[in-house]
PDB file of C-alpha atoms in Angstrom:
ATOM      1  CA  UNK A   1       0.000   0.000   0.000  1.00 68.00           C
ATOM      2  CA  UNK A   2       1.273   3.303  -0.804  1.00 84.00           C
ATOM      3  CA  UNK A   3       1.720   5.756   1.917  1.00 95.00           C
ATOM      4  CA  UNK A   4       1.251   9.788   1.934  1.00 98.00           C
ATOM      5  CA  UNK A   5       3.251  11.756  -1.066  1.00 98.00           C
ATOM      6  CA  UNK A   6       3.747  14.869  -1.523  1.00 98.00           C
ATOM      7  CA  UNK A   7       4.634  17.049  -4.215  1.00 98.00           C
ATOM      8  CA  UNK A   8       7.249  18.853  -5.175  1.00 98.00           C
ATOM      9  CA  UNK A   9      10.007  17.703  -2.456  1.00 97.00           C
ATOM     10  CA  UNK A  10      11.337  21.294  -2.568  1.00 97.00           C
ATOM     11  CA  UNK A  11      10.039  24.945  -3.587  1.00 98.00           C
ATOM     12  CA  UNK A  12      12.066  28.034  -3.858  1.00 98.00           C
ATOM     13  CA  UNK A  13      10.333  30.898  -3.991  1.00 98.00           C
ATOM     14  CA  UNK A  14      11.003  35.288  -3.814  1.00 98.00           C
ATOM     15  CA  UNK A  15       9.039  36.860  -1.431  1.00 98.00           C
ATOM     16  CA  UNK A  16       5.910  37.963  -2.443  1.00 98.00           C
ATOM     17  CA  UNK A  17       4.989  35.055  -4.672  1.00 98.00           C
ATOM     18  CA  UNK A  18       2.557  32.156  -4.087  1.00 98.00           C
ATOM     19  CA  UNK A  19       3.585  28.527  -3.465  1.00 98.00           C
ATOM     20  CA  UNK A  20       0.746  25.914  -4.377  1.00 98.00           C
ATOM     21  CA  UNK A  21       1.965  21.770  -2.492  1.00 98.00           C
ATOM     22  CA  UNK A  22       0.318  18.805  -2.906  1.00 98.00           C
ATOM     23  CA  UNK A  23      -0.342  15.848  -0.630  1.00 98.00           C
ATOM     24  CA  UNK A  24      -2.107  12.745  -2.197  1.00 98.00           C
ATOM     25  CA  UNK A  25      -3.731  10.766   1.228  1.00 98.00           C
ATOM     26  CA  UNK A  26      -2.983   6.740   1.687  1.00 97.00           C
ATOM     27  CA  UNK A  27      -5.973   5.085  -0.296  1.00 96.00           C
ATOM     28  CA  UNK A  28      -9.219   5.294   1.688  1.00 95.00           C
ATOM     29  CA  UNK A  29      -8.129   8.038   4.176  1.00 96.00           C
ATOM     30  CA  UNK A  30     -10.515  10.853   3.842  1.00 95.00           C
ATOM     31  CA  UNK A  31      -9.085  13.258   6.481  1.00 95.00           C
ATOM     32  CA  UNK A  32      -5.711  15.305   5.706  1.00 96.00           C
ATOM     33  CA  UNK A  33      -3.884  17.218   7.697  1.00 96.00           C
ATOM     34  CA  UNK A  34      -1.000  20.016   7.192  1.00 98.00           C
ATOM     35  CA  UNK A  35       1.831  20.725   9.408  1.00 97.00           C
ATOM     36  CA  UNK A  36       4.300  23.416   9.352  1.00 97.00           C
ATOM     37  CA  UNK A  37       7.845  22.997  10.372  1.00 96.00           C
ATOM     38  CA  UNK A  38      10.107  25.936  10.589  1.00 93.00           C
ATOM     39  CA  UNK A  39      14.192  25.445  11.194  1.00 85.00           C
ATOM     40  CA  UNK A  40      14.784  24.572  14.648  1.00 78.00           C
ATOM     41  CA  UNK A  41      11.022  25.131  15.867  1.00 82.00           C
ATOM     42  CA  UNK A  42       8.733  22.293  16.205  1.00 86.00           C
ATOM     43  CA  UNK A  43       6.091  20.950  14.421  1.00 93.00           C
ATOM     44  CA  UNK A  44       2.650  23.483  14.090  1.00 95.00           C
ATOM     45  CA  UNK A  45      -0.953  22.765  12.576  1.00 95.00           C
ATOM     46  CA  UNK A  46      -1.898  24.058   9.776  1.00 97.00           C
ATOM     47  CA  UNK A  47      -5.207  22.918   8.771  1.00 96.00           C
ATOM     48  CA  UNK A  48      -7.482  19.570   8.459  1.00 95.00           C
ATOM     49  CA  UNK A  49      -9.848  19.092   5.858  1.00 95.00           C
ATOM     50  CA  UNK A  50     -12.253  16.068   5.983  1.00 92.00           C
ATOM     51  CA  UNK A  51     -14.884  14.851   3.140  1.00 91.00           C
ATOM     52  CA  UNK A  52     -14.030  18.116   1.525  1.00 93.00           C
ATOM     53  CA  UNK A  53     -14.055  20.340   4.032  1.00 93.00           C
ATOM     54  CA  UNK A  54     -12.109  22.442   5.689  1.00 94.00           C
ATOM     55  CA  UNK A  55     -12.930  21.164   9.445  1.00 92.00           C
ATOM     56  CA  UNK A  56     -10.259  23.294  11.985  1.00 92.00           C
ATOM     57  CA  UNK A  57      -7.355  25.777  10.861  1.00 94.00           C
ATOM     58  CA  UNK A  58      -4.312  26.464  13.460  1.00 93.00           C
ATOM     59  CA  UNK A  59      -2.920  30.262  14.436  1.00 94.00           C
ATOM     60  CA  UNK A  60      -1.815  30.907  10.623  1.00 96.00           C
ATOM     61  CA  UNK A  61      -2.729  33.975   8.619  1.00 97.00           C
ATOM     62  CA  UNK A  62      -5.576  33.546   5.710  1.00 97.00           C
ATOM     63  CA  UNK A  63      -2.824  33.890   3.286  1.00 97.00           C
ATOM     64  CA  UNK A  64      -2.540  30.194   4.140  1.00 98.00           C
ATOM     65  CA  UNK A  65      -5.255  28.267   2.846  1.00 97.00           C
ATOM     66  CA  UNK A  66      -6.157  25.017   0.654  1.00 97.00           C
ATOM     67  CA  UNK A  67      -8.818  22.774  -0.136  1.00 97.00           C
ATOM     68  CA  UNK A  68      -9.365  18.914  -0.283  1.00 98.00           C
ATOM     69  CA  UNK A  69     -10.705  17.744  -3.813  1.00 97.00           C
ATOM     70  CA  UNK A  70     -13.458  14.793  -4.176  1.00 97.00           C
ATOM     71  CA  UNK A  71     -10.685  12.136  -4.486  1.00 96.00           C
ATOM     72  CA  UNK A  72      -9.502  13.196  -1.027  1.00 97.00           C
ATOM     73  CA  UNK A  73      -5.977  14.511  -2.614  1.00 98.00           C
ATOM     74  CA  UNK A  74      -5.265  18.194  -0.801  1.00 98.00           C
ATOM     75  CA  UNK A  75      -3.758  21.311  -2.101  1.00 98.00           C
ATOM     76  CA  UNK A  76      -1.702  24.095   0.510  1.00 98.00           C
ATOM     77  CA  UNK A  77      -1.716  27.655  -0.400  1.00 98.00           C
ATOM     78  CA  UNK A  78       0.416  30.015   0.577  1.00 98.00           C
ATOM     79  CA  UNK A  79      -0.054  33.497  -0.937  1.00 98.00           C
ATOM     80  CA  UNK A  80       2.135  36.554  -0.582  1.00 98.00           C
ATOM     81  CA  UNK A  81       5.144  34.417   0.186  1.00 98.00           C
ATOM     82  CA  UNK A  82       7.444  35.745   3.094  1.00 97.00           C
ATOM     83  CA  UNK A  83      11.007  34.877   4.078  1.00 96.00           C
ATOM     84  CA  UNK A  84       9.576  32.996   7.732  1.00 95.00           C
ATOM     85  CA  UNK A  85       7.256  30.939   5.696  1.00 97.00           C
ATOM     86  CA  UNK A  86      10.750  28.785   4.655  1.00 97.00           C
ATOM     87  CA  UNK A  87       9.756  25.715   6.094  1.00 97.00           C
ATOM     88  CA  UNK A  88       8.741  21.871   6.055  1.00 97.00           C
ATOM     89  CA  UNK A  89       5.354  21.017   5.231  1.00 98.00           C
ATOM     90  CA  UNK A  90       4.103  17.921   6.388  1.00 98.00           C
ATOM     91  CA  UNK A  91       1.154  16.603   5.217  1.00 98.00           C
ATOM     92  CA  UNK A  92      -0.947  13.542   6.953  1.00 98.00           C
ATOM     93  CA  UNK A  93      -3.702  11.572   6.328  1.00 97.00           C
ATOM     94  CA  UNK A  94      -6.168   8.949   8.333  1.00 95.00           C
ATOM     95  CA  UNK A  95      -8.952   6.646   7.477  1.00 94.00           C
ATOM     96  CA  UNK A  96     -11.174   9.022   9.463  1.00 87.00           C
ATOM     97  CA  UNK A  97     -10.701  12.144  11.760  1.00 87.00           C
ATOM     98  CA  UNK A  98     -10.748   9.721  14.844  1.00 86.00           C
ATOM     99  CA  UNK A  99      -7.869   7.509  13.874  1.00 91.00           C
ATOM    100  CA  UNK A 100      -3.607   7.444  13.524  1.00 94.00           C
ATOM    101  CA  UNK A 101      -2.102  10.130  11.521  1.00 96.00           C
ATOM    102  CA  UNK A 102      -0.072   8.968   8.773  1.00 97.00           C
ATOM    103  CA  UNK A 103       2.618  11.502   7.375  1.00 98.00           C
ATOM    104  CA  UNK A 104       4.337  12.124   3.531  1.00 98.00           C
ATOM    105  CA  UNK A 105       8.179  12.801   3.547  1.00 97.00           C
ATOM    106  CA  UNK A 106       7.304  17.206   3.234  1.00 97.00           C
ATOM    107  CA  UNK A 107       7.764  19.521   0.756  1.00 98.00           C
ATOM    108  CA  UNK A 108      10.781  21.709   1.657  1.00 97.00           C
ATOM    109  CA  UNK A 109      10.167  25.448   0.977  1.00 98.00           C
ATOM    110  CA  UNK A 110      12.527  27.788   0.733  1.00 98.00           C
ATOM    111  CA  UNK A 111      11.513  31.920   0.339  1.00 98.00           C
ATOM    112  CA  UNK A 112      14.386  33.934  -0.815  1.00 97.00           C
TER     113      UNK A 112
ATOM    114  CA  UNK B   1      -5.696  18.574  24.442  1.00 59.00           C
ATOM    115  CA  UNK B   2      -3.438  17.737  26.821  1.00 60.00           C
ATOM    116  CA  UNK B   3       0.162  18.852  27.336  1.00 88.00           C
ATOM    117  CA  UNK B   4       2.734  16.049  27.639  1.00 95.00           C
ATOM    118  CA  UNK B   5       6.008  16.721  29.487  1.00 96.00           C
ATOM    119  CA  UNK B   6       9.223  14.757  27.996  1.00 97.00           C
ATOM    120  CA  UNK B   7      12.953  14.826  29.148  1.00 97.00           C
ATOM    121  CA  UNK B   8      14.821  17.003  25.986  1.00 97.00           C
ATOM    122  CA  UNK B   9      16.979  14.483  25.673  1.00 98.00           C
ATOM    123  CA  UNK B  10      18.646  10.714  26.289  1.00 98.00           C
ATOM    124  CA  UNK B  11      21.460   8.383  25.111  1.00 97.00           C
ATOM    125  CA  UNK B  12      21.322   4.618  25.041  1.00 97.00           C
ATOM    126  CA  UNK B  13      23.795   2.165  24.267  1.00 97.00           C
ATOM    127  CA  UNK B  14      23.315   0.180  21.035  1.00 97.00           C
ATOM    128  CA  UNK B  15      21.571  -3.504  21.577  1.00 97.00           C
ATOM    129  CA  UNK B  16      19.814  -2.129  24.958  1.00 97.00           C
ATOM    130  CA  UNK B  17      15.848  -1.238  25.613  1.00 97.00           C
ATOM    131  CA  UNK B  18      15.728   2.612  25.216  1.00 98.00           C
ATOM    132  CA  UNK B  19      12.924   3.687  27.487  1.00 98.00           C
ATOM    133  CA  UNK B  20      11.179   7.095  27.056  1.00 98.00           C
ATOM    134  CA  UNK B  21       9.147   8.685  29.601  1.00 98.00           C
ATOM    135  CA  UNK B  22       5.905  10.954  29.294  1.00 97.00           C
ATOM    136  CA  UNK B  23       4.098  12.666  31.712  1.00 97.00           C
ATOM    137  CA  UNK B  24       0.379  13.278  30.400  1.00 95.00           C
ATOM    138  CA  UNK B  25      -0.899  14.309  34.001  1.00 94.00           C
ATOM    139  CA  UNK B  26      -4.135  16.221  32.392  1.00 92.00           C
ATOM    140  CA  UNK B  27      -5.466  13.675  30.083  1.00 92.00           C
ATOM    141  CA  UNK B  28      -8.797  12.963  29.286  1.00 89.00           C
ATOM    142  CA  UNK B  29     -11.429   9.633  29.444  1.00 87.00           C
ATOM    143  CA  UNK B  30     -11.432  10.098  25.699  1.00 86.00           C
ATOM    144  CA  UNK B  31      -7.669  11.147  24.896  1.00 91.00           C
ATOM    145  CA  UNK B  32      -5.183   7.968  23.147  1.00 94.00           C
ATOM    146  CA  UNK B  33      -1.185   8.658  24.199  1.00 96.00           C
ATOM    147  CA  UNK B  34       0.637   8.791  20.489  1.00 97.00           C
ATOM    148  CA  UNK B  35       3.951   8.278  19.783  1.00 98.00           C
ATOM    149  CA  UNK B  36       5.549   9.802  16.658  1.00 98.00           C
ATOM    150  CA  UNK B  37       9.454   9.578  15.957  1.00 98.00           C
ATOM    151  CA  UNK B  38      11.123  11.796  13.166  1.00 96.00           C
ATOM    152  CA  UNK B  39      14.315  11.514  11.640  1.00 95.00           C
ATOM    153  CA  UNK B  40      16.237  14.116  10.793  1.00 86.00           C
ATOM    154  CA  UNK B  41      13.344  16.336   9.340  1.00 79.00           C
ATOM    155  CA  UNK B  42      11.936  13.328   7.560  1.00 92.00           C
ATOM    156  CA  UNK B  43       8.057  13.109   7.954  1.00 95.00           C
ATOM    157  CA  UNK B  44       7.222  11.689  11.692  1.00 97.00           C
ATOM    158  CA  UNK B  45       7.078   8.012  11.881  1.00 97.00           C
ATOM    159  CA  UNK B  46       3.954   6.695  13.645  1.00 97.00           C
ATOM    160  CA  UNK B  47       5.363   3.993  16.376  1.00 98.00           C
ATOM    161  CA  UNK B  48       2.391   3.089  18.608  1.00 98.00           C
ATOM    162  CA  UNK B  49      -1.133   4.184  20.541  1.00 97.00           C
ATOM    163  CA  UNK B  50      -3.014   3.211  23.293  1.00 95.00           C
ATOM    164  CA  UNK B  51      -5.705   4.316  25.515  1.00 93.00           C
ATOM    165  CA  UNK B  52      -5.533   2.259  28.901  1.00 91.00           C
ATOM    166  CA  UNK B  53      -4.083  -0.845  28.344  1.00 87.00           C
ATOM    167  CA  UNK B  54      -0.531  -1.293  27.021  1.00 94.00           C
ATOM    168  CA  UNK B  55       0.207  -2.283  23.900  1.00 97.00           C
ATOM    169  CA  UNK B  56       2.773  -3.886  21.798  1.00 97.00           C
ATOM    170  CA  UNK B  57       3.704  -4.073  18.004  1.00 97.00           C
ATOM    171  CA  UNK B  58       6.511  -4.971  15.712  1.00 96.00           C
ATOM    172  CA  UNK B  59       8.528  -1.433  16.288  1.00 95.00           C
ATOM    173  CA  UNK B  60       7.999  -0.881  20.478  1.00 98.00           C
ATOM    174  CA  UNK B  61       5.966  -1.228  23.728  1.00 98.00           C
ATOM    175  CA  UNK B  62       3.938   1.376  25.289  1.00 98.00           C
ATOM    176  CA  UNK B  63       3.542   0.898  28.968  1.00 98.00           C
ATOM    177  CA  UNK B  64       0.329   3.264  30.635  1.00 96.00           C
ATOM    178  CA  UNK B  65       0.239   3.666  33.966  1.00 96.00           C
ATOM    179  CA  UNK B  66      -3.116   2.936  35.885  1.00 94.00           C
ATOM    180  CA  UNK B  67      -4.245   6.313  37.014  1.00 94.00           C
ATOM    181  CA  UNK B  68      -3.593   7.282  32.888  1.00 95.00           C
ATOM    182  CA  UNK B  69      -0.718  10.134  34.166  1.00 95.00           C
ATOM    183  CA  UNK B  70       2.143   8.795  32.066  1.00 96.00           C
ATOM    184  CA  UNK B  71       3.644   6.316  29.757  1.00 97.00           C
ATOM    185  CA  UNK B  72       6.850   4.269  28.863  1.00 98.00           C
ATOM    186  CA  UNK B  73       7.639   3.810  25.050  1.00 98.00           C
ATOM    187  CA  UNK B  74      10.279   0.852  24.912  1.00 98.00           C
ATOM    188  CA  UNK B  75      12.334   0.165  22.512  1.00 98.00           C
ATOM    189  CA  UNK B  76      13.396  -3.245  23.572  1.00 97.00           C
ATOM    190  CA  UNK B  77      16.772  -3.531  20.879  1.00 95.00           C
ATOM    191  CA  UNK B  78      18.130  -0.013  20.158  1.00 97.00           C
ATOM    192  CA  UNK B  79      19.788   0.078  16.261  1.00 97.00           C
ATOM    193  CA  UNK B  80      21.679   3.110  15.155  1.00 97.00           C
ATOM    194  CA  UNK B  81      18.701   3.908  12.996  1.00 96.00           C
ATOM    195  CA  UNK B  82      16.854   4.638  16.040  1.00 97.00           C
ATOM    196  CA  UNK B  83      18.272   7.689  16.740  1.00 98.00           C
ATOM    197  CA  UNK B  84      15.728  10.147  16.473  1.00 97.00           C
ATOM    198  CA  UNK B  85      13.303  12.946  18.090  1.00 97.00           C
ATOM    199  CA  UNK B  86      10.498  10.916  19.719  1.00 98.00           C
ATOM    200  CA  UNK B  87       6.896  12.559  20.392  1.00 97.00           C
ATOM    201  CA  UNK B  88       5.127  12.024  23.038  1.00 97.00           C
ATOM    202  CA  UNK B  89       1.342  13.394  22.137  1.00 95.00           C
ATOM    203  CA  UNK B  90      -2.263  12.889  24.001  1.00 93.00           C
ATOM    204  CA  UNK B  91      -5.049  13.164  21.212  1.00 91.00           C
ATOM    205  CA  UNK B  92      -8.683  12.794  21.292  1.00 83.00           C
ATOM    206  CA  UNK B  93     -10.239   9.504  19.754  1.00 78.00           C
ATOM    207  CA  UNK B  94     -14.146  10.577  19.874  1.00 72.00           C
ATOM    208  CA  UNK B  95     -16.696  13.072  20.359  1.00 74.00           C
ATOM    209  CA  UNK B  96     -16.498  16.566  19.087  1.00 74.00           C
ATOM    210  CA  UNK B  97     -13.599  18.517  19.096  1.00 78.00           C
ATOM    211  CA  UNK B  98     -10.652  18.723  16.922  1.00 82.00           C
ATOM    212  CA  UNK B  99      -8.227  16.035  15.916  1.00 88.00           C
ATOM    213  CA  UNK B 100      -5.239  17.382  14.736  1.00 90.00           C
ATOM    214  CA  UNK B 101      -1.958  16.394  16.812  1.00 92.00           C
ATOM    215  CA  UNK B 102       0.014  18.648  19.190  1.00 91.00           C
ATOM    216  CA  UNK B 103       3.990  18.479  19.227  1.00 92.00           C
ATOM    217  CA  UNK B 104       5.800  19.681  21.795  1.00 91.00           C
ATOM    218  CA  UNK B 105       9.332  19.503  21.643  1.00 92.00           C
ATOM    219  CA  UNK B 106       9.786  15.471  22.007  1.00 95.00           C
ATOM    220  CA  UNK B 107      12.979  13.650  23.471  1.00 97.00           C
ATOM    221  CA  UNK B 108      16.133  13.660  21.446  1.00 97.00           C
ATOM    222  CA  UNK B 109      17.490   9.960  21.373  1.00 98.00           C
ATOM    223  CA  UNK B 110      20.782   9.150  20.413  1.00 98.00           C
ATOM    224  CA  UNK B 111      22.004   5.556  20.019  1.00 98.00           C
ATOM    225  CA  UNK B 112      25.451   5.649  20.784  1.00 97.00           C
ATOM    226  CA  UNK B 113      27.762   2.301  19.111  1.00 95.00           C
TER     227      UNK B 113
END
């Protein structure tokens, strides 16, 4: 069975710009998940979308937002790109909101 | 959710049971104890759950105290390629509420030859 991917591995981006990442969810898992992981700081929520809908969002601005599509695959926005947005972004998925978390391998984003 | 309180770090020698501690004094009736481990900013690496009883798979043991308050992950053979950051983290399992997970800042490991 495959597990979480995510696309691209890295991203660099100027400031200013917008950064689209993908996360395609373990077959059957409905819920995703996104994490942010900033150098030396530890892991934060981002936002969990279940059936196709955005369910809770963490402390993030709006310029940080996404959607889940009918095939459960998720998409992370990130408008108006700023240098402490350089991160990892972790995306996870789970049969259903009540059970284990499951996590891709990131996409690595760098904002110059 | 709960907080969890973890020692920053530990060493173990290679071949012996690495246990990690977690204190998870607040937890709720409906609150599992996760643990994650993540490798050198790799995704985290689910290891194990439980909810009262402990539990046992092909990667560790989790050990729950009776009164819920804290838990032992063991690691009964430490490799090498255990060296990692290992999460401690109490999440809900039902009801409403949110289900996202909540890292703190986990216990270092560091298998040493």
């Amino acid at each position: 069975e495959a597990g979480v991917t995510q696309s691209p591995t890295h991203l660099i981006k100027t400031r200013g710009q917008q950064a689209t990442l993908r996360c395609s969810p373990i077959s059957g898992h409905t819920s995703v998940y996104w994490y942010q992981q900033a150098l030396g700081l530890g892991l934060q929520f981002l936002l969990w979308y279940d059936e196709g809908e955005e369910r809770n969002r963490g402390n993030f601005p709006p310029r940080f937002s996404g959607r889940q599509f009918p095939n459960y695959s998720s998409e992370l926005n990130v408008n108006a790109l700023e240098l402490e947005d350089s991160a990892l972004y972790l995306c996870a998925s789970s049969r259903d909101r009540s059970e284990t978390q499951y996590f891709g391998p990131g996409t690595r984003l760098l904002v110059l | 959710d709960a907080k969890t309180t973890q020692p920053p770090s530990m060493d173990c020698a290679e071949g012996r049971a690495a246990n990690l501690p977690c204190n998870h004094s607040t937890i709720s009736g409906n609150e599992y104890v996760y643990w994650y481990r993540q490798i050198h900013s790799q995704g985290p690496q689910y290891i194990i759950h439980g909810l009262k009883n402990n539990e046992t798979n092909e990667m560790a043991s989790l050990i729950i105290t009776e009164d819920r308050k804290s838990s032992t992950l063991i690691l009964p053979h430490a490799t090498l390629r255990d060296t990692a950051v290992y999460y401690c983290i109490v999440r809900l399992y039902s009801g409403a509420g949110s289900y996202q997970l909540t890292f703190g800042k986990g216990t270092k490991l560091s298998v040493i030859p």
